[in-house]
Amino acid sequence: MKAYKATLCIAVRKNSPEDGGIWNMEEIVWFIPLKGTPIMYGAPLEELQLRRQRPCQQSRTQEPLVIEGEVGTSAHIRLYANLPGFVEDSKENKLFQWRILVNHCYGNDFLDSKFAVQKMIEITQTGCDLVSTLKTIPRVELSGIFRPARSFRISAFLCISSKSGGVWRFPVILNAHQSQKSEQRLEFTASDPQTSDFRKLHLDSRESKPAKFRAFFETSKSKEFTLDVTEGILPARGSGYFTLTIKFSKRRGGILSKERLVIQTPRQEWIYELTG
C-alpha cells in the first residue's frame, strides 16, 4: 500500500445539544492510512455543584472554570469533563492522562508559572462514565488538591489525552489569593515625628538555590514605612542571608499605623505584619 500525505480541513457538527462542547475547525496532517483524532476544544469543565444537571450537558459559554485557593492552604477540587469525539479501540481502557499548559499570567512576569502548574496542583482521575443517548461520550471525573505557595492568577488549558491520540483542551483560571496569615508581626516605636525606628529582616530563598526576590507593601496609602531595597537576590537556604531594612517614621501622632510587607520569589511568598 502506497502512503500519501494528506492535508484535510474537517468541519464537524453536533447531532444534538447533548453531545458536549463547541466543535472547532482544525487543520490536521495525516499519512495514509488515515488514523487519528484531531485536537478538540471542549467547553468549560463542570464543577461539583453542577453535578445535578443533565450528565452530558455542557455550558454553552466559553468562560473558563476558576480554581481558587489561598496561599499556604489546601483546596480540594472535583471536576467533570465530557470528551465528545472519543474513539474507542483496543488500546483504550478509559484511563486518561492530563497536563496543564500555561496560556498567560495576569500581570506577573516574576512568577515561575511552570513550577506553579506542575507542583502546586495535583489531579488524578477518579472515575469515568459513558453519557449521551448512545452512551458513547466519556465523562471523566478528576479530583485533586490546589496548594499554592504564592499568590498568582494564571490562564491555562487543562489538556486531557487518550491513548489513541485524542486531545481535549478545557480553559481554566488558577487563582491563588494572598494569605491572610502573617509570617511575623513587627512592632515599631517612634515617640515623635522627628524620630525613626528600624527593623532588620535576615532573609534567604528558603530553597536549595538562590532566588530573585521583590518586596512591596500591600497598600501604598501609608508613607510611614519604607524599605532600603525592593528587589535583589536571596542566597540559598543555609548559605547566608540578605538583610532587608524597614524604616518607620511617625507622621501622625496618636494614630496607630498598620501595613503588610510582602516578600515574593518566583516560587514562594511570605508576609510580615507591621504596626507602629
GROMACS .gro file of C-alpha atoms in nm:
model
  276
    1MET     CA    1   0.000   0.000   0.000
    2LYS     CA    2   0.143   0.334  -0.102
    3ALA     CA    3   0.147   0.617   0.154
    4TYR     CA    4   0.031   0.967   0.065
    5LYS     CA    5   0.045   1.284   0.269
    6ALA     CA    6  -0.298   1.443   0.305
    7THR     CA    7  -0.397   1.783   0.448
    8LEU     CA    8  -0.761   1.795   0.549
    9CYS     CA    9  -0.992   2.057   0.693
   10ILE     CA   10  -1.277   1.882   0.872
   11ALA     CA   11  -1.592   2.059   0.996
   12VAL     CA   12  -1.799   1.857   1.241
   13ARG     CA   13  -2.142   1.949   1.374
   14LYS     CA   14  -2.309   1.810   1.683
   15ASN     CA   15  -2.600   1.572   1.630
   16SER     CA   16  -2.779   1.712   1.936
   17PRO     CA   17  -2.719   1.977   2.206
   18GLU     CA   18  -2.628   1.695   2.445
   19ASP     CA   19  -2.315   1.593   2.259
   20GLY     CA   20  -2.079   1.815   2.456
   21GLY     CA   21  -1.892   2.134   2.386
   22ILE     CA   22  -1.846   2.353   2.083
   23TRP     CA   23  -1.664   2.198   1.785
   24ASN     CA   24  -1.400   2.396   1.602
   25MET     CA   25  -1.235   2.351   1.265
   26GLU     CA   26  -0.881   2.213   1.285
   27GLU     CA   27  -0.631   2.152   1.008
   28ILE     CA   28  -0.467   1.813   1.055
   29VAL     CA   29  -0.200   1.630   0.861
   30TRP     CA   30  -0.211   1.251   0.823
   31PHE     CA   31  -0.029   0.985   0.626
   32ILE     CA   32  -0.226   0.711   0.451
   33PRO     CA   33  -0.375   0.500   0.601
   34LEU     CA   34  -0.570   0.772   0.779
   35LYS     CA   35  -0.587   0.716   1.152
   36GLY     CA   36  -0.604   0.955   1.443
   37THR     CA   37  -0.814   1.209   1.625
   38PRO     CA   38  -0.777   1.587   1.582
   39ILE     CA   39  -0.740   1.821   1.876
   40MET     CA   40  -1.082   1.925   2.000
   41TYR     CA   41  -1.151   2.225   2.221
   42GLY     CA   42  -1.401   2.138   2.490
   43ALA     CA   43  -1.645   2.362   2.667
   44PRO     CA   44  -1.558   2.464   3.026
   45LEU     CA   45  -1.539   2.192   3.287
   46GLU     CA   46  -1.834   2.136   3.518
   47GLU     CA   47  -1.780   2.199   3.885
   48LEU     CA   48  -1.910   1.975   4.157
   49GLN     CA   49  -2.212   2.193   4.226
   50LEU     CA   50  -2.331   2.141   3.865
   51ARG     CA   51  -2.339   1.765   3.906
   52ARG     CA   52  -2.718   1.755   3.935
   53GLN     CA   53  -2.765   1.888   3.584
   54ARG     CA   54  -2.815   1.651   3.293
   55PRO     CA   55  -2.494   1.443   3.299
   56CYS     CA   56  -2.390   1.516   2.939
   57GLN     CA   57  -2.485   1.881   2.936
   58GLN     CA   58  -2.206   2.135   2.891
   59SER     CA   59  -2.214   2.510   2.939
   60ARG     CA   60  -2.269   2.699   2.614
   61THR     CA   61  -2.035   2.979   2.719
   62GLN     CA   62  -1.659   2.974   2.688
   63GLU     CA   63  -1.598   3.130   3.028
   64PRO     CA   64  -1.312   2.933   3.190
   65LEU     CA   65  -1.355   2.747   3.515
   66VAL     CA   66  -1.186   2.929   3.806
   67ILE     CA   67  -0.991   2.713   4.053
   68GLU     CA   68  -0.920   2.918   4.365
   69GLY     CA   69  -0.718   2.878   4.681
   70GLU     CA   70  -0.531   3.073   4.946
   71VAL     CA   71  -0.153   3.067   4.983
   72GLY     CA   72  -0.048   2.818   5.249
   73THR     CA   73  -0.377   2.623   5.241
   74SER     CA   74  -0.509   2.318   5.053
   75ALA     CA   75  -0.823   2.347   4.839
   76HIS     CA   76  -0.987   2.020   4.734
   77ILE     CA   77  -1.134   2.024   4.384
   78ARG     CA   78  -1.350   1.789   4.177
   79LEU     CA   79  -1.404   1.839   3.805
   80TYR     CA   80  -1.613   1.672   3.534
   81ALA     CA   81  -1.529   1.684   3.163
   82ASN     CA   82  -1.719   1.540   2.866
   83LEU     CA   83  -1.498   1.409   2.584
   84PRO     CA   84  -1.706   1.423   2.262
   85GLY     CA   85  -1.550   1.257   1.960
   86PHE     CA   86  -1.379   0.989   2.168
   87VAL     CA   87  -1.273   0.693   1.952
   88GLU     CA   88  -1.255   0.363   2.136
   89ASP     CA   89  -1.020   0.090   2.018
   90SER     CA   90  -0.822  -0.199   2.165
   91LYS     CA   91  -0.569   0.038   2.325
   92GLU     CA   92  -0.826   0.224   2.530
   93ASN     CA   93  -0.913   0.138   2.888
   94LYS     CA   94  -1.084   0.471   2.969
   95LEU     CA   95  -0.784   0.583   3.171
   96PHE     CA   96  -0.680   0.928   3.051
   97GLN     CA   97  -0.374   1.145   3.101
   98TRP     CA   98  -0.378   1.513   3.181
   99ARG     CA   99  -0.149   1.814   3.198
  100ILE     CA  100  -0.185   2.189   3.239
  101LEU     CA  101  -0.048   2.425   2.974
  102VAL     CA  102   0.004   2.788   3.072
  103ASN     CA  103  -0.162   3.040   2.843
  104HIS     CA  104  -0.051   3.358   3.018
  105CYS     CA  105  -0.006   3.512   3.364
  106TYR     CA  106  -0.207   3.815   3.466
  107GLY     CA  107   0.037   4.098   3.532
  108ASN     CA  108   0.303   3.881   3.696
  109ASP     CA  109   0.611   3.804   3.486
  110PHE     CA  110   0.804   3.743   3.809
  111LEU     CA  111   0.624   3.410   3.864
  112ASP     CA  112   0.771   3.067   3.785
  113SER     CA  113   0.447   2.962   3.614
  114LYS     CA  114   0.577   2.623   3.501
  115PHE     CA  115   0.662   2.532   3.860
  116ALA     CA  116   0.324   2.660   3.976
  117VAL     CA  117   0.117   2.435   3.746
  118GLN     CA  118   0.342   2.132   3.796
  119LYS     CA  119   0.394   2.140   4.173
  120MET     CA  120   0.110   2.341   4.326
  121ILE     CA  121  -0.183   2.143   4.185
  122GLU     CA  122  -0.229   1.765   4.188
  123ILE     CA  123  -0.503   1.596   3.985
  124THR     CA  124  -0.593   1.228   3.944
  125GLN     CA  125  -0.870   1.054   3.755
  126THR     CA  126  -1.126   0.910   3.997
  127GLY     CA  127  -1.399   0.796   3.760
  128CYS     CA  128  -1.529   0.767   3.404
  129ASP     CA  129  -1.891   0.716   3.290
  130LEU     CA  130  -2.042   0.700   2.943
  131VAL     CA  131  -2.308   0.963   2.877
  132SER     CA  132  -2.525   1.083   2.586
  133THR     CA  133  -2.817   0.897   2.433
  134LEU     CA  134  -2.594   0.630   2.272
  135LYS     CA  135  -2.360   0.606   2.573
  136THR     CA  136  -2.058   0.689   2.360
  137ILE     CA  137  -1.921   1.003   2.525
  138PRO     CA  138  -1.691   0.954   2.826
  139ARG     CA  139  -1.747   1.184   3.120
  140VAL     CA  140  -1.422   1.191   3.316
  141GLU     CA  141  -1.418   1.271   3.687
  142LEU     CA  142  -1.100   1.438   3.813
  143SER     CA  143  -1.017   1.502   4.178
  144GLY     CA  144  -0.726   1.697   4.313
  145ILE     CA  145  -0.571   1.942   4.558
  146PHE     CA  146  -0.462   2.300   4.491
  147ARG     CA  147  -0.177   2.404   4.725
  148PRO     CA  148  -0.043   2.745   4.617
  149ALA     CA  149   0.284   2.856   4.775
  150ARG     CA  150   0.249   3.213   4.649
  151SER     CA  151  -0.021   3.434   4.502
  152PHE     CA  152  -0.084   3.443   4.127
  153ARG     CA  153  -0.352   3.435   3.858
  154ILE     CA  154  -0.283   3.211   3.558
  155SER     CA  155  -0.486   3.149   3.243
  156ALA     CA  156  -0.426   2.792   3.130
  157PHE     CA  157  -0.564   2.489   2.948
  158LEU     CA  158  -0.634   2.158   3.116
  159CYS     CA  159  -0.543   1.907   2.844
  160ILE     CA  160  -0.687   1.556   2.866
  161SER     CA  161  -0.549   1.294   2.625
  162SER     CA  162  -0.643   0.936   2.539
  163LYS     CA  163  -0.410   0.652   2.444
  164SER     CA  164  -0.534   0.653   2.085
  165GLY     CA  165  -0.426   1.016   2.039
  166GLY     CA  166  -0.733   1.224   2.116
  167VAL     CA  167  -0.671   1.552   2.297
  168TRP     CA  168  -0.929   1.779   2.461
  169ARG     CA  169  -0.848   2.125   2.593
  170PHE     CA  170  -1.052   2.300   2.860
  171PRO     CA  171  -0.989   2.664   2.963
  172VAL     CA  172  -0.923   2.719   3.335
  173ILE     CA  173  -0.808   3.002   3.560
  174LEU     CA  174  -0.580   2.921   3.854
  175ASN     CA  175  -0.630   3.195   4.112
  176ALA     CA  176  -0.417   3.189   4.429
  177HIS     CA  177  -0.506   3.459   4.683
  178GLN     CA  178  -0.261   3.618   4.924
  179SER     CA  179  -0.268   3.460   5.268
  180GLN     CA  180  -0.443   3.646   5.548
  181LYS     CA  181  -0.189   3.500   5.791
  182SER     CA  182   0.140   3.674   5.856
  183GLU     CA  183   0.486   3.521   5.896
  184GLN     CA  184   0.566   3.750   6.186
  185ARG     CA  185   0.438   4.068   6.350
  186LEU     CA  186   0.686   4.354   6.379
  187GLU     CA  187   0.614   4.645   6.615
  188PHE     CA  188   0.778   4.984   6.567
  189THR     CA  189   0.800   5.274   6.808
  190ALA     CA  190   0.866   5.641   6.739
  191SER     CA  191   0.798   5.900   7.007
  192ASP     CA  192   0.756   6.197   6.772
  193PRO     CA  193   0.764   6.282   6.400
  194GLN     CA  194   1.135   6.372   6.420
  195THR     CA  195   1.244   6.018   6.517
  196SER     CA  196   1.254   5.689   6.325
  197ASP     CA  197   1.262   5.323   6.418
  198PHE     CA  198   1.429   5.043   6.221
  199ARG     CA  199   1.392   4.666   6.192
  200LYS     CA  200   1.619   4.432   6.001
  201LEU     CA  201   1.498   4.112   5.832
  202HIS     CA  202   1.752   3.838   5.757
  203LEU     CA  203   1.619   3.654   5.451
  204ASP     CA  204   1.719   3.354   5.243
  205SER     CA  205   1.541   3.191   4.949
  206ARG     CA  206   1.402   2.901   5.157
  207GLU     CA  207   1.518   2.679   4.873
  208SER     CA  208   1.833   2.486   4.787
  209LYS     CA  209   1.939   2.754   4.537
  210PRO     CA  210   1.944   3.136   4.529
  211ALA     CA  211   1.635   3.316   4.404
  212LYS     CA  212   1.537   3.662   4.292
  213PHE     CA  213   1.304   3.847   4.524
  214ARG     CA  214   1.096   4.158   4.538
  215ALA     CA  215   0.948   4.331   4.841
  216PHE     CA  216   0.648   4.562   4.845
  217PHE     CA  217   0.376   4.689   5.075
  218GLU     CA  218   0.026   4.554   5.027
  219THR     CA  219  -0.115   4.907   5.021
  220SER     CA  220   0.053   5.228   4.912
  221LYS     CA  221  -0.152   5.466   5.129
  222SER     CA  222   0.090   5.476   5.420
  223LYS     CA  223   0.411   5.676   5.377
  224GLU     CA  224   0.540   5.593   5.723
  225PHE     CA  225   0.703   5.260   5.631
  226THR     CA  226   0.987   5.249   5.378
  227LEU     CA  227   1.237   4.987   5.257
  228ASP     CA  228   1.606   5.032   5.183
  229VAL     CA  229   1.577   4.799   4.879
  230THR     CA  230   1.281   4.644   4.699
  231GLU     CA  231   1.450   4.372   4.493
  232GLY     CA  232   1.764   4.159   4.480
  233ILE     CA  233   1.895   3.803   4.514
  234LEU     CA  234   1.832   3.587   4.820
  235PRO     CA  235   2.102   3.328   4.899
  236ALA     CA  236   2.021   2.957   4.916
  237ARG     CA  237   1.894   2.815   5.243
  238GLY     CA  238   2.179   2.765   5.490
  239SER     CA  239   2.437   2.958   5.287
  240GLY     CA  240   2.386   3.302   5.439
  241TYR     CA  241   2.121   3.571   5.437
  242PHE     CA  242   2.020   3.900   5.280
  243THR     CA  243   1.946   4.191   5.514
  244LEU     CA  244   1.637   4.397   5.438
  245THR     CA  245   1.589   4.712   5.647
  246ILE     CA  246   1.245   4.855   5.726
  247LYS     CA  247   1.223   5.217   5.839
  248PHE     CA  248   0.928   5.360   6.030
  249SER     CA  249   0.887   5.737   6.063
  250LYS     CA  250   0.597   5.868   6.266
  251ARG     CA  251   0.395   6.129   6.077
  252ARG     CA  252   0.070   6.143   6.272
  253GLY     CA  253   0.065   6.149   6.649
  254GLY     CA  254  -0.177   5.925   6.839
  255ILE     CA  255  -0.282   5.720   6.533
  256LEU     CA  256  -0.181   5.356   6.501
  257SER     CA  257  -0.026   5.272   6.163
  258LYS     CA  258  -0.060   4.927   6.009
  259GLU     CA  259   0.089   4.777   5.694
  260ARG     CA  260   0.162   4.436   5.540
  261LEU     CA  261   0.501   4.371   5.382
  262VAL     CA  262   0.501   4.106   5.106
  263ILE     CA  263   0.820   3.918   5.011
  264GLN     CA  264   0.797   3.727   4.684
  265THR     CA  265   1.028   3.492   4.497
  266PRO     CA  266   0.928   3.320   4.172
  267ARG     CA  267   0.808   3.017   4.375
  268GLN     CA  268   0.726   3.139   4.726
  269GLU     CA  269   0.574   3.423   4.922
  270TRP     CA  270   0.559   3.532   5.285
  271ILE     CA  271   0.410   3.830   5.465
  272TYR     CA  272   0.505   4.043   5.766
  273GLU     CA  273   0.251   4.247   5.957
  274LEU     CA  274   0.384   4.589   6.060
  275THR     CA  275   0.241   4.815   6.330
  276GLY     CA  276   0.371   5.144   6.462
   0.00000   0.00000   0.00000
